[in-house]
Short mmCIF file of C-alpha atoms in Angstrom, two decimals:
data_model
loop_
_atom_site.label_atom_id
_atom_site.label_comp_id
_atom_site.label_asym_id
_atom_site.label_seq_id
_atom_site.Cartn_x
_atom_site.Cartn_y
_atom_site.Cartn_z
CA MET A 1 -14.09 26.76 -8.07
CA VAL A 2 -13.17 30.07 -8.68
CA ALA A 3 -15.38 31.23 -11.97
CA LEU A 4 -18.10 29.57 -9.63
CA ASP A 5 -17.47 31.64 -6.50
CA PHE A 6 -17.07 34.90 -9.00
CA THR A 7 -20.81 34.12 -10.65
CA PHE A 8 -22.58 33.58 -7.30
CA SER A 9 -21.02 37.15 -6.32
CA LEU A 10 -22.10 38.97 -9.48
CA PHE A 11 -25.65 36.88 -8.56
CA ILE A 12 -26.02 38.18 -5.08
CA MET A 13 -24.67 41.74 -6.04
CA THR A 14 -27.43 42.04 -8.89
CA ARG A 15 -30.16 41.21 -6.68
CA ARG A 16 -29.54 43.52 -4.32
CA PHE A 17 -28.71 46.08 -6.95
CA VAL A 18 -32.41 45.22 -8.61
CA SER A 19 -33.92 45.15 -4.95
CA THR A 20 -32.28 48.79 -4.18
CA LEU A 21 -33.51 50.56 -7.64
CA ALA A 22 -36.93 49.03 -6.86
CA VAL A 23 -37.17 50.24 -2.95
CA GLY A 24 -35.99 53.57 -4.42
CA ALA A 25 -37.86 54.05 -7.14
CA ALA A 26 -41.51 53.25 -4.38
CA ALA A 27 -39.95 55.50 -1.99
CA PHE A 28 -39.39 58.74 -4.80
CA LEU A 29 -42.97 57.42 -6.40
CA GLY A 30 -44.43 58.24 -2.94
CA ALA A 31 -42.83 61.02 -2.34
CA CYS A 32 -43.96 62.17 -5.66
CA SER A 33 -47.75 61.40 -5.15
CA LYS A 34 -49.29 60.80 -2.03
CA GLU A 35 -52.65 59.71 -3.19
CA ALA A 36 -50.52 56.62 -4.96
CA PRO A 37 -49.53 53.53 -2.29
CA VAL A 38 -46.45 52.21 -1.92
CA GLN A 39 -45.75 48.50 -2.85
CA ARG A 40 -43.27 46.56 -1.61
CA VAL A 41 -41.68 44.71 -4.10
CA VAL A 42 -40.98 40.70 -2.85
CA ASP A 43 -38.70 38.29 -4.89
CA PRO A 44 -41.08 35.53 -5.99
CA ALA A 45 -40.37 32.54 -4.43
CA ARG A 46 -37.75 30.07 -6.21
CA VAL A 47 -38.28 26.60 -7.30
CA VAL A 48 -35.41 23.93 -5.67
CA SER A 49 -34.91 20.74 -6.11
CA VAL A 50 -34.61 18.90 -2.54
CA THR A 51 -33.39 15.81 -1.36
CA HIS A 52 -32.96 14.71 2.31
CA VAL A 53 -29.79 14.40 4.71
CA ALA A 54 -30.08 9.97 4.28
CA ARG A 55 -28.45 7.30 6.88
CA VAL A 56 -27.07 4.84 4.52
CA ALA A 57 -24.53 1.83 4.66
CA PHE A 58 -21.74 3.62 3.07
CA GLY A 59 -18.79 1.15 1.83
CA GLY A 60 -16.08 3.51 1.12
CA THR A 61 -13.23 2.68 -0.56
CA THR A 62 -9.36 4.20 -0.28
CA THR A 63 -7.09 4.47 -3.32
CA ALA A 64 -3.44 3.53 -2.60
CA SER A 65 -0.12 2.98 -5.56
CA GLY A 66 3.22 1.11 -4.35
CA LEU A 67 5.10 -1.02 -5.92
CA LEU A 68 5.38 -5.26 -6.02
CA VAL A 69 7.75 -7.34 -4.01
CA ALA A 70 8.56 -9.98 -2.75
CA ARG A 71 7.06 -11.90 0.23
CA GLU A 72 10.54 -12.88 1.56
CA GLU A 73 13.66 -13.34 -0.62
CA ALA A 74 16.09 -15.62 -0.01
CA ALA A 75 19.94 -14.28 -0.65
CA VAL A 76 22.21 -16.50 -2.20
CA GLY A 77 25.46 -16.74 -2.09
CA VAL A 78 29.21 -18.55 -0.93
CA GLU A 79 31.63 -17.96 1.78
CA GLN A 80 34.45 -18.30 0.01
CA ALA A 81 35.29 -14.87 -1.99
CA GLY A 82 37.43 -14.93 -4.96
CA VAL A 83 36.65 -17.96 -6.63
CA ARG A 84 35.35 -18.11 -10.14
CA VAL A 85 32.17 -19.12 -11.59
CA LEU A 86 32.25 -21.83 -14.47
CA ARG A 87 28.36 -22.49 -15.26
CA VAL A 88 25.10 -21.07 -14.58
CA PHE A 89 22.34 -23.14 -14.78
CA VAL A 90 19.56 -20.80 -13.85
CA GLU A 91 18.06 -17.11 -15.83
CA GLU A 92 16.11 -14.62 -13.72
CA GLY A 93 12.66 -15.91 -13.61
CA ALA A 94 13.15 -19.39 -13.36
CA ARG A 95 11.51 -21.72 -11.18
CA VAL A 96 14.07 -23.57 -8.82
CA LYS A 97 13.18 -26.41 -6.39
CA ALA A 98 15.01 -26.02 -2.76
CA GLY A 99 18.58 -27.79 -3.28
CA GLN A 100 18.45 -27.48 -7.12
CA PRO A 101 21.86 -26.11 -8.42
CA LEU A 102 22.14 -22.85 -9.66
CA ALA A 103 25.85 -22.54 -9.92
CA VAL A 104 29.02 -24.56 -10.01
CA LEU A 105 32.42 -22.68 -9.02
CA ASP A 106 36.03 -23.96 -9.80
CA ASP A 107 37.32 -26.20 -7.18
CA THR A 108 40.48 -27.13 -8.85
CA LEU A 109 42.71 -25.42 -6.14
CA LEU A 110 40.12 -26.59 -3.47
CA ARG A 111 40.58 -29.81 -4.44
CA GLU A 112 44.24 -30.08 -4.34
CA ARG A 113 44.01 -29.14 -0.84
CA LEU A 114 41.46 -31.43 0.17
CA ILE A 115 44.21 -34.52 -1.31
CA GLN A 116 46.71 -32.77 0.68
CA ALA A 117 44.66 -32.94 4.04
CA GLN A 118 43.13 -36.30 2.92
CA ALA A 119 46.63 -37.64 2.71
CA GLN A 120 47.33 -35.87 6.63
CA ALA A 121 44.71 -37.52 7.93
CA ASP A 122 45.24 -40.37 6.85
CA ASN A 123 49.00 -40.44 8.31
CA ALA A 124 47.60 -38.84 12.02
CA LYS A 125 44.88 -41.64 12.21
CA SER A 126 47.79 -44.05 11.53
CA GLU A 127 50.10 -42.48 14.28
CA ALA A 128 46.78 -42.78 16.21
CA ASP A 129 46.03 -45.96 16.05
CA ARG A 130 49.92 -47.58 16.59
CA VAL A 131 48.99 -45.92 20.25
CA GLU A 132 45.92 -47.51 20.98
CA GLY A 133 46.39 -49.59 24.24
CA LEU A 134 49.46 -48.33 25.25
CA ASP A 135 48.42 -45.91 28.16
CA GLY A 136 50.02 -46.92 31.03
CA THR A 137 52.09 -49.47 29.61
CA GLY A 138 55.27 -47.03 30.38
CA VAL A 139 56.20 -48.35 26.30
CA MET A 140 55.49 -44.38 25.85
CA SER A 141 54.55 -41.39 27.55
CA ASP A 142 50.97 -40.22 28.04
CA GLU A 143 51.79 -36.89 27.06
CA ASP A 144 52.84 -38.47 23.62
CA ILE A 145 50.30 -40.76 23.18
CA GLY A 146 47.67 -38.07 23.65
CA LYS A 147 49.35 -35.79 21.61
CA ARG A 148 49.54 -38.27 18.59
CA ARG A 149 45.87 -38.45 19.42
CA SER A 150 44.92 -34.38 19.08
CA GLN A 151 47.07 -34.60 15.53
CA ALA A 152 44.49 -37.10 14.34
CA ARG A 153 41.08 -34.97 15.36
CA VAL A 154 42.40 -31.88 14.22
CA ALA A 155 43.67 -33.56 11.13
CA GLN A 156 40.23 -34.94 10.78
CA ALA A 157 38.78 -32.07 11.66
CA GLN A 158 40.54 -29.90 8.21
CA LEU A 159 39.60 -32.40 6.51
CA ARG A 160 35.66 -32.30 6.80
CA GLU A 161 35.85 -28.13 6.89
CA LEU A 162 37.66 -28.81 3.37
CA GLN A 163 35.37 -31.13 1.81
CA ALA A 164 31.70 -28.75 3.29
CA GLN A 165 33.75 -26.36 0.94
CA VAL A 166 34.13 -28.70 -2.07
CA GLY A 167 30.35 -29.02 -1.61
CA GLN A 168 29.93 -25.38 -1.63
CA MET A 169 31.70 -24.86 -5.36
CA THR A 170 28.21 -25.99 -6.52
CA VAL A 171 25.99 -23.30 -5.40
CA ARG A 172 21.94 -24.62 -4.86
CA ALA A 173 18.74 -22.95 -4.15
CA PRO A 174 17.81 -22.95 -0.45
CA VAL A 175 14.19 -22.76 -0.94
CA SER A 176 11.73 -23.64 -3.85
CA GLY A 177 10.73 -19.86 -5.59
CA THR A 178 11.20 -17.71 -7.98
CA VAL A 179 14.86 -16.40 -9.48
CA ILE A 180 14.23 -12.34 -9.47
CA GLU A 181 18.05 -11.72 -9.48
CA ARG A 182 21.18 -12.88 -11.05
CA THR A 183 24.27 -11.67 -10.58
CA ALA A 184 26.90 -14.73 -11.29
CA ARG A 185 28.14 -14.62 -14.63
CA PRO A 186 30.60 -17.47 -16.08
CA GLY A 187 33.77 -16.26 -15.45
CA SER A 188 33.15 -13.22 -12.79
CA LEU A 189 34.23 -14.02 -9.15
CA SER A 190 32.07 -14.40 -6.33
CA GLY A 191 32.61 -11.61 -3.38
CA GLY A 192 30.29 -10.39 -0.69
CA GLU A 193 27.25 -9.82 -2.77
CA PRO A 194 24.58 -12.37 -3.07
CA MET A 195 24.68 -14.47 -6.44
CA PHE A 196 21.36 -15.16 -6.70
CA ARG A 197 18.06 -13.48 -4.39
CA VAL A 198 15.08 -16.23 -4.30
CA ALA A 199 11.41 -15.30 -3.48
CA ARG A 200 10.51 -17.71 -1.57
CA ASP A 201 7.47 -19.97 -2.71
CA ASN A 202 6.72 -17.87 -5.70
CA LEU A 203 4.65 -15.20 -3.02
CA PHE A 204 4.50 -11.88 -4.53
CA GLU A 205 2.78 -9.21 -2.82
CA LEU A 206 1.92 -4.79 -3.21
CA GLU A 207 3.94 -2.27 -0.81
CA ALA A 208 1.49 0.64 -0.67
CA GLU A 209 2.18 3.93 0.69
CA LEU A 210 -0.85 5.77 2.45
CA PRO A 211 -1.74 8.93 4.08
CA GLU A 212 -1.94 8.25 8.21
CA ALA A 213 -5.43 9.39 8.46
CA SER A 214 -6.24 6.48 5.92
CA ILE A 215 -3.96 3.76 7.29
CA LEU A 216 -5.93 4.10 10.34
CA ARG A 217 -9.47 3.16 8.83
CA ILE A 218 -7.14 -0.01 7.03
CA ALA A 219 -7.59 -3.87 8.78
CA GLU A 220 -5.34 -7.05 8.57
CA ARG A 221 -7.10 -9.49 6.53
CA GLN A 222 -9.25 -6.72 4.68
CA PRO A 223 -9.93 -7.31 0.75
CA VAL A 224 -8.20 -5.10 -1.56
CA LYS A 225 -8.70 -5.13 -4.98
CA VAL A 226 -4.97 -4.62 -7.10
CA THR A 227 -5.27 -3.32 -10.42
CA LEU A 228 -1.45 -4.00 -12.27
CA ALA A 229 -0.03 -1.80 -14.74
CA ASP A 230 -1.65 -3.95 -18.05
CA GLY A 231 -5.21 -3.43 -15.83
CA LYS A 232 -5.61 -6.79 -14.89
CA GLU A 233 -6.89 -7.51 -11.52
CA LEU A 234 -6.14 -9.54 -9.18
CA ASP A 235 -8.24 -9.96 -5.79
CA GLY A 236 -5.38 -9.54 -2.46
CA VAL A 237 -6.06 -9.25 1.16
CA VAL A 238 -4.10 -7.14 4.12
CA ARG A 239 -1.75 -8.87 5.64
CA LEU A 240 0.41 -6.37 7.56
CA ILE A 241 0.16 -3.14 8.21
CA GLY A 242 3.24 -1.07 8.56
CA PRO A 243 3.98 0.01 12.32
CA ARG A 244 5.69 3.31 11.46
CA ILE A 245 4.52 6.31 10.14
CA ASP A 246 7.48 8.38 8.22
CA PRO A 247 7.60 11.19 10.56
CA GLN A 248 7.99 13.54 7.02
CA THR A 249 6.04 12.29 4.85
CA LYS A 250 3.36 10.98 6.92
CA LEU A 251 2.86 7.66 4.92
CA GLY A 252 2.47 4.83 6.30
CA ARG A 253 3.07 1.13 4.48
CA VAL A 254 0.61 -1.64 4.03
CA ARG A 255 1.69 -4.93 3.02
CA VAL A 256 -1.24 -7.04 0.14
CA SER A 257 -0.83 -10.46 -0.70
CA LEU A 258 -1.43 -11.94 -3.80
CA PRO A 259 -2.34 -15.09 -5.47
CA ALA A 260 0.61 -16.07 -7.41
CA ASP A 261 0.46 -15.03 -10.91
CA ARG A 262 3.21 -15.75 -13.31
CA VAL A 263 2.85 -11.87 -14.64
CA LEU A 264 3.40 -10.78 -11.37
CA ARG A 265 7.43 -8.87 -11.32
CA VAL A 266 8.84 -7.60 -8.71
CA GLY A 267 9.47 -3.65 -8.99
CA SER A 268 6.08 -3.42 -11.12
CA PHE A 269 3.65 -0.57 -10.13
CA ALA A 270 0.42 -1.09 -9.00
CA ARG A 271 -3.15 0.47 -7.77
CA ALA A 272 -4.53 -0.79 -4.57
CA THR A 273 -8.27 0.15 -3.37
CA PHE A 274 -8.90 -1.04 -0.28
CA MET A 275 -12.69 -2.05 0.08
CA GLY A 276 -14.19 -0.11 3.09
CA ARG A 277 -16.69 -1.62 5.75
CA SER A 278 -20.22 -0.62 5.60
CA VAL A 279 -20.86 1.54 7.94
CA PRO A 280 -24.20 3.85 8.53
CA VAL A 281 -23.57 7.37 7.79
CA ALA A 282 -24.99 10.39 6.82
CA VAL A 283 -24.83 11.09 3.23
CA VAL A 284 -26.60 13.54 0.46
CA PRO A 285 -25.71 13.37 -2.86
CA GLU A 286 -22.70 14.81 -4.13
CA LYS A 287 -24.85 18.03 -6.08
CA ALA A 288 -26.14 18.96 -2.58
CA VAL A 289 -22.46 20.25 -1.93
CA GLN A 290 -21.11 23.43 -2.48
CA PHE A 291 -17.63 24.92 -2.02
CA GLU A 292 -16.46 28.57 -0.98
CA ALA A 293 -13.48 30.03 0.18
CA SER A 294 -14.82 29.29 3.51
CA GLY A 295 -15.39 25.88 2.95
CA PRO A 296 -18.05 23.17 1.79
CA LEU A 297 -21.44 24.02 2.89
CA VAL A 298 -25.39 23.18 1.90
CA THR A 299 -28.73 24.71 1.79
CA VAL A 300 -31.03 23.49 4.18
CA ILE A 301 -34.94 24.47 3.27
CA GLY A 302 -36.50 24.97 6.30
CA ALA A 303 -40.37 23.76 7.94
CA ASP A 304 -41.04 27.68 7.03
CA SER A 305 -39.80 27.34 3.12
CA ARG A 306 -36.58 29.42 3.82
CA ALA A 307 -33.37 28.86 2.87
CA ARG A 308 -30.31 28.56 5.17
CA ARG A 309 -26.85 27.84 4.31
CA ILE A 310 -25.42 25.40 6.39
CA PRO A 311 -21.12 24.51 6.60
CA VAL A 312 -20.37 21.04 6.61
CA LYS A 313 -16.97 18.50 6.79
CA THR A 314 -17.35 15.87 4.68
CA GLY A 315 -15.90 12.31 4.88
CA GLU A 316 -15.31 9.38 2.02
CA ARG A 317 -17.42 9.48 -1.47
CA SER A 318 -19.07 6.83 -3.44
CA GLY A 319 -21.45 5.74 -5.71
CA GLY A 320 -22.31 9.85 -6.09
CA LEU A 321 -22.88 10.12 -2.39
CA VAL A 322 -20.89 12.09 -0.19
CA GLU A 323 -20.28 11.32 3.75
CA LEU A 324 -21.33 14.24 6.18
CA VAL A 325 -19.33 14.20 9.09
CA GLU A 326 -20.23 17.16 10.47
CA GLY A 327 -23.74 19.05 9.28
CA PRO A 328 -27.49 19.01 9.45
CA PRO A 329 -29.35 15.63 10.83
CA VAL A 330 -30.73 13.18 9.14
CA GLY A 331 -33.96 14.13 7.75
CA THR A 332 -32.89 17.03 7.05
CA GLN A 333 -33.83 19.07 3.60
CA VAL A 334 -31.27 20.53 1.54
CA ALA A 335 -31.20 22.34 -1.74
CA LEU A 336 -29.66 20.17 -4.65
CA ALA A 337 -26.96 21.96 -7.17
CA GLY A 338 -29.93 25.24 -7.30
CA GLY A 339 -28.82 26.19 -3.68
CA ALA A 340 -25.77 27.29 -5.05
CA PHE A 341 -28.06 30.58 -5.90
CA LEU A 342 -29.75 31.18 -2.82
CA LEU A 343 -29.54 33.56 -0.17
CA ASP A 344 -30.19 32.95 4.06
CA GLY A 345 -33.82 33.57 4.42
CA ASP A 346 -35.11 33.53 0.45
CA GLN A 347 -38.79 31.88 0.22
CA VAL A 348 -38.28 28.43 -1.87
CA LYS A 349 -40.90 26.42 -3.45
CA THR A 350 -39.65 22.61 -3.34
CA GLU A 351 -39.78 19.98 -5.13
CA ILE A 352 -38.37 16.53 -5.08
CA ALA A 353 -35.56 15.23 -6.95
CA GLU A 354 -35.72 11.70 -8.51
CA SER A 355 -32.09 11.40 -7.70
CA SER A 356 -33.19 10.92 -3.93
CA ALA A 357 -35.21 8.17 -4.44
CA THR A 358 -31.93 6.13 -4.95
CA LEU A 359 -30.81 6.93 -1.04
CA THR A 360 -31.10 3.98 0.28
CA GLY A 361 -32.97 3.70 3.79
CA THR A 362 -35.34 5.56 5.08
CA PRO A 363 -34.82 9.32 6.42
CA GLU A 364 -34.87 9.80 10.50
CA LYS A 365 -37.70 12.34 11.65
#
């Protein structure tokens, strides 16, 4: 860009210098000889290729990168801490069914407590059975009868609690899906961290980050082309648009649903191309836009065949075309690459560029 600005500035300075020399020479000759008429030096009209600002159905695309994540994770663990793991039945990446055993813990001590609790529950029940039908007979006080029945209920509750704990010694998958993390190892002790993480129903998504301006153009259920790290492409759909924009990075998060595929791995890198909705907009070929320090501009060729440089604001790009968010109206004639060497007011001869025929739609007058 710097080289182009320098070349253009040098070109303008050369033209002005040559023009100044020509005018000075003519004035000098006129002063020396009154008989010789002064002839004005006129730059020959330049021939430039032109096209027009057209309105076409322009489907811009937005790209973003992100990481693959599970749509929903199920954390699998046990309530009892400090219990030793005896066996582990699955590895990471395994497909499991809901209720399938994943690991077995050592329940030796727990079963000893269960035997004792069973004996206490049986004894308490027998004591409660003995006072059955004695209410109000005077053989035993109502207080003692209620106490025995209460002890039987407490013993049964303690027994059921231990039975539930014994059942938890077999760690089972709460949902069907893919094991994406396994921290359990034979001989290790259970703790506060989950022993397994399962991606429910084998569903994975791409969590992409987009700039604030781009995320406003994304809609739910919008089609997305997702390219994995190995180049494989998958067809995705926008499932969720995050309600929050990070105040520091000005980025928002978008979740893209992906079809079930065994190549998907949590944490893998992927790139998303959000397919924009076709909207009629004003466009010109990219070659018609010049860039200077003041910003982008185009060179308009008026009805008098003279050039005029106009600043523009560009938008999306696609297929060699660029959207004009702000600029000359549809139907305006603009110079292509040769416009970079024109000054305001330059006389030109125009020829329609072949590339302008590729613009779909009829220019508006």
